[in-house]
Amino acid sequence: MPAKGPDITEMVNAQMPIGATLGITTHGGPEEIEATLAWAPELCTAGGVLHGGVLMALADSAGAVCAFLNLPPGGRTVTIESKTNFFGAVREGEVRAKSRPLHRGRTTIVVETDLYDSTGRHIGRTTQTQAVLAGD
């Protein structure tokens, strides 16, 4: 399934270098972000399973971009809380993260990110709270 929205990978990875390090590609806008990451052996635990921390980094990165795109002009954001539930393992292919804002408040933005493997199987969900900070 092709990603929705404009490709914003270059802009995102310039601001958040971990995306480039992990090979994350990012598409979308304020209503939904889609980010993808390819399975690679160097990102795995025993048995060739993609490490949960890598999945959490993908979800946190996609969620942070979603929150950033929903900030007031000049605002900044940082993750202040994150919870992930894993439903399945990834042993090949690609992982797709889909992030949507659940709450856009004056002091916080809450984002939900669902993770899917290459077959479309739902493998995880992250809910994170982002602080809304005044610009410098």
Short mmCIF file of C-alpha atoms in Angstrom, two decimals:
data_model
loop_
_atom_site.label_atom_id
_atom_site.label_comp_id
_atom_site.label_asym_id
_atom_site.label_seq_id
_atom_site.Cartn_x
_atom_site.Cartn_y
_atom_site.Cartn_z
CA MET A 1 0.00 0.00 0.00
CA PRO A 2 1.55 3.34 -1.01
CA ALA A 3 2.11 5.98 1.65
CA LYS A 4 -0.38 8.83 1.92
CA GLY A 5 0.58 12.46 1.70
CA PRO A 6 3.72 14.27 0.58
CA ASP A 7 7.18 12.79 1.15
CA ILE A 8 8.69 14.79 4.02
CA THR A 9 11.57 12.38 4.74
CA GLU A 10 14.38 14.81 3.92
CA MET A 11 12.95 17.59 6.12
CA VAL A 12 12.23 15.20 9.01
CA ASN A 13 15.63 13.46 8.93
CA ALA A 14 17.44 16.83 8.82
CA GLN A 15 15.77 17.74 12.13
CA MET A 16 15.78 14.22 13.64
CA PRO A 17 18.94 12.37 12.46
CA ILE A 18 17.90 9.04 14.03
CA GLY A 19 15.48 8.72 11.12
CA ALA A 20 18.34 8.69 8.64
CA THR A 21 20.34 6.30 10.84
CA LEU A 22 17.44 3.81 10.96
CA GLY A 23 16.39 4.41 7.35
CA ILE A 24 12.94 5.78 8.22
CA THR A 25 10.91 7.34 5.41
CA THR A 26 8.11 9.74 6.33
CA HIS A 27 4.98 10.95 4.50
CA GLY A 28 1.91 12.91 5.46
CA GLY A 29 0.67 15.99 7.22
CA PRO A 30 -0.99 17.19 10.45
CA GLU A 31 -3.90 14.70 10.30
CA GLU A 32 -1.84 11.56 9.70
CA ILE A 33 1.82 10.63 9.41
CA GLU A 34 2.99 7.40 7.81
CA ALA A 35 6.56 6.33 8.48
CA THR A 36 8.24 3.14 7.30
CA LEU A 37 11.29 1.19 8.35
CA ALA A 38 12.80 -1.86 6.63
CA TRP A 39 13.71 -5.01 8.57
CA ALA A 40 17.49 -5.46 8.72
CA PRO A 41 19.54 -8.07 10.62
CA GLU A 42 21.51 -5.39 12.48
CA LEU A 43 18.22 -4.12 13.99
CA CYS A 44 17.23 -7.51 15.41
CA THR A 45 17.36 -9.55 18.59
CA ALA A 46 17.86 -13.32 18.77
CA GLY A 47 16.07 -15.30 16.10
CA GLY A 48 15.96 -12.44 13.61
CA VAL A 49 13.13 -10.57 15.36
CA LEU A 50 13.12 -6.79 14.89
CA HIS A 51 14.05 -5.28 18.27
CA GLY A 52 11.18 -3.76 20.24
CA GLY A 53 13.26 -0.65 20.86
CA VAL A 54 13.55 -0.12 17.10
CA LEU A 55 9.77 -0.42 16.77
CA MET A 56 9.36 2.05 19.63
CA ALA A 57 11.83 4.45 17.98
CA LEU A 58 9.81 4.28 14.74
CA ALA A 59 6.54 4.92 16.61
CA ASP A 60 8.02 7.73 18.71
CA SER A 61 9.54 9.38 15.64
CA ALA A 62 6.28 9.24 13.66
CA GLY A 63 4.31 10.48 16.68
CA ALA A 64 6.73 13.34 17.27
CA VAL A 65 6.42 14.47 13.65
CA CYS A 66 2.62 14.34 13.94
CA ALA A 67 2.76 16.43 17.12
CA PHE A 68 5.23 18.90 15.56
CA LEU A 69 2.90 19.46 12.60
CA ASN A 70 0.08 20.28 15.04
CA LEU A 71 2.02 22.85 17.11
CA PRO A 72 1.07 26.50 17.28
CA PRO A 73 3.39 28.81 15.26
CA GLY A 74 6.87 28.91 16.82
CA GLY A 75 6.12 26.03 19.21
CA ARG A 76 8.39 23.11 20.07
CA THR A 77 7.63 19.66 21.43
CA VAL A 78 9.20 16.82 23.42
CA THR A 79 7.84 13.41 24.36
CA ILE A 80 6.85 13.34 28.05
CA GLU A 81 5.11 9.94 28.13
CA SER A 82 4.96 6.91 25.86
CA LYS A 83 3.34 3.48 26.16
CA THR A 84 3.67 0.67 23.64
CA ASN A 85 1.79 -2.62 23.37
CA PHE A 86 3.28 -5.28 21.08
CA PHE A 87 0.92 -7.73 19.37
CA GLY A 88 3.36 -9.59 17.11
CA ALA A 89 6.95 -9.98 15.95
CA VAL A 90 8.54 -8.80 12.69
CA ARG A 91 11.02 -11.16 11.02
CA GLU A 92 11.12 -9.72 7.50
CA GLY A 93 9.85 -6.97 5.24
CA GLU A 94 8.89 -3.51 6.34
CA VAL A 95 7.08 -1.91 9.26
CA ARG A 96 4.61 0.94 8.67
CA ALA A 97 3.69 3.38 11.45
CA LYS A 98 0.48 5.42 11.16
CA SER A 99 0.23 8.32 13.63
CA ARG A 100 -2.86 10.44 14.31
CA PRO A 101 -3.47 13.19 16.86
CA LEU A 102 -6.03 12.23 19.52
CA HIS A 103 -5.86 15.53 21.45
CA ARG A 104 -4.44 18.92 20.49
CA GLY A 105 -4.36 21.06 23.60
CA ARG A 106 -2.66 24.21 24.78
CA THR A 107 -0.02 22.34 26.83
CA THR A 108 -0.04 18.80 25.41
CA ILE A 109 -0.67 16.87 22.21
CA VAL A 110 -1.59 13.17 22.48
CA VAL A 111 -0.77 10.97 19.49
CA GLU A 112 -1.70 7.35 18.76
CA THR A 113 0.52 5.32 16.44
CA ASP A 114 -0.38 1.92 15.03
CA LEU A 115 2.34 -0.38 13.68
CA TYR A 116 1.76 -2.84 10.81
CA ASP A 117 3.99 -5.44 9.17
CA SER A 118 4.31 -5.94 5.40
CA THR A 119 1.18 -8.11 5.29
CA GLY A 120 -0.92 -5.43 7.03
CA ARG A 121 -0.99 -7.34 10.33
CA HIS A 122 -1.37 -5.00 13.32
CA ILE A 123 1.77 -5.61 15.38
CA GLY A 124 1.71 -2.78 17.93
CA ARG A 125 0.21 0.43 19.24
CA THR A 126 1.92 3.37 20.91
CA THR A 127 0.17 6.22 22.69
CA GLN A 128 2.37 9.17 23.54
CA THR A 129 1.96 12.56 25.12
CA GLN A 130 3.98 15.46 23.77
CA ALA A 131 4.53 18.67 25.72
CA VAL A 132 3.77 21.88 23.84
CA LEU A 133 6.65 24.29 24.54
CA ALA A 134 7.01 27.95 23.67
CA GLY A 135 9.54 28.75 20.96
CA ASP A 136 12.95 30.21 21.82
#
